Tab-separated table of C-alpha atoms in Angstrom:
chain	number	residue	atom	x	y	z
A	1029	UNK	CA	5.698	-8.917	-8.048
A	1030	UNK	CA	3.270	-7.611	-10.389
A	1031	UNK	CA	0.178	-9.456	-8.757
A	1032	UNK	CA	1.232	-8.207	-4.944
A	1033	UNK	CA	1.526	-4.502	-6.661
A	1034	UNK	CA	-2.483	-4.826	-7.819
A	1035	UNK	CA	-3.644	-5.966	-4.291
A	1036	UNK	CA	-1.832	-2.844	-2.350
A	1037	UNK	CA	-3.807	-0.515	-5.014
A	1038	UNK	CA	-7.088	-2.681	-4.207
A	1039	UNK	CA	-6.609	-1.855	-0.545
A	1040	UNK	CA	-5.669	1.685	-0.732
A	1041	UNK	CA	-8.937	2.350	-2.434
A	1042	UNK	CA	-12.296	3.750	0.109
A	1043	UNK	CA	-15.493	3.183	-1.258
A	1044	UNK	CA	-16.763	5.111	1.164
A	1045	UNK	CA	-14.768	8.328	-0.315
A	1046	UNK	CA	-15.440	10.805	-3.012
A	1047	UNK	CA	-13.223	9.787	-6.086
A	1048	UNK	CA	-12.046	11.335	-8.931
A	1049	UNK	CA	-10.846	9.742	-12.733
A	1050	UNK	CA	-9.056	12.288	-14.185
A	1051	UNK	CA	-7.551	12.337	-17.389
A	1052	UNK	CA	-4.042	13.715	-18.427
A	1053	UNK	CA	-3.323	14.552	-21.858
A	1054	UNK	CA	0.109	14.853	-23.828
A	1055	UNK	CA	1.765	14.941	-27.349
A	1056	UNK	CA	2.242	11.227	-26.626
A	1057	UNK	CA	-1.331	10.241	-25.951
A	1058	UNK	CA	-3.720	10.235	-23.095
A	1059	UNK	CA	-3.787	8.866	-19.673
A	1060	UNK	CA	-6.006	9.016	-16.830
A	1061	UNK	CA	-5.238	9.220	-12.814
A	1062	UNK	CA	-7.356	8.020	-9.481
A	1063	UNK	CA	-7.340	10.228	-6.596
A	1064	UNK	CA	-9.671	10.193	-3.988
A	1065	UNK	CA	-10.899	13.097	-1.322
A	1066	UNK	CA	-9.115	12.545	2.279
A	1067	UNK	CA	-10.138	15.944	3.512
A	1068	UNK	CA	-13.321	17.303	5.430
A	1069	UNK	CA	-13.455	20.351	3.330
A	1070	UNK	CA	-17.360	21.319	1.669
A	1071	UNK	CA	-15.690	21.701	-1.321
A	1072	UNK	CA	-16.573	18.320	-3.766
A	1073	UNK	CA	-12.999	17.867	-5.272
A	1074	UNK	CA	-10.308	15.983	-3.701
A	1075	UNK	CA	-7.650	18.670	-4.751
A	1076	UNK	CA	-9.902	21.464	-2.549
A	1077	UNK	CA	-6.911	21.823	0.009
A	1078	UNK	CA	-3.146	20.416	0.741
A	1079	UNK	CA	-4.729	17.644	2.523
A	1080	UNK	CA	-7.235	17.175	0.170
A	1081	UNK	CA	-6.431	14.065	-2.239
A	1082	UNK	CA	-4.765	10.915	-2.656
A	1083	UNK	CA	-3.352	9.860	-5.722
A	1084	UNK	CA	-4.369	5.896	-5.882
């Protein structure tokens, strides 16, 4: 169900993490991803390592 779908993504999302809006461009249009940093690297984006980020 479409509804139960939209509360797992609610609860996957940290507040307390960095997180990035990215956006994703094509011959079709654009679109934009959510990932967010799950590393302890310095480095300030969340695709710094192979741990790095989540896509939410």
């Amino acid at each position: 169900m479409i509804s139960e779908a939209i509360r797992d993504g609610v609860t996957i999302y940290d507040p307390e993490r960095k997180t990035c809006l990215r956006t994703d461009w094509s011959k079709e249009g654009i679109g934009y991803y959510l990932s967010q940093k799950h590393c302890e690297c310095d480095a300030q984006t969340p695709d710094c390592c192979n741990d790095g980020g989540e896509l939410l």
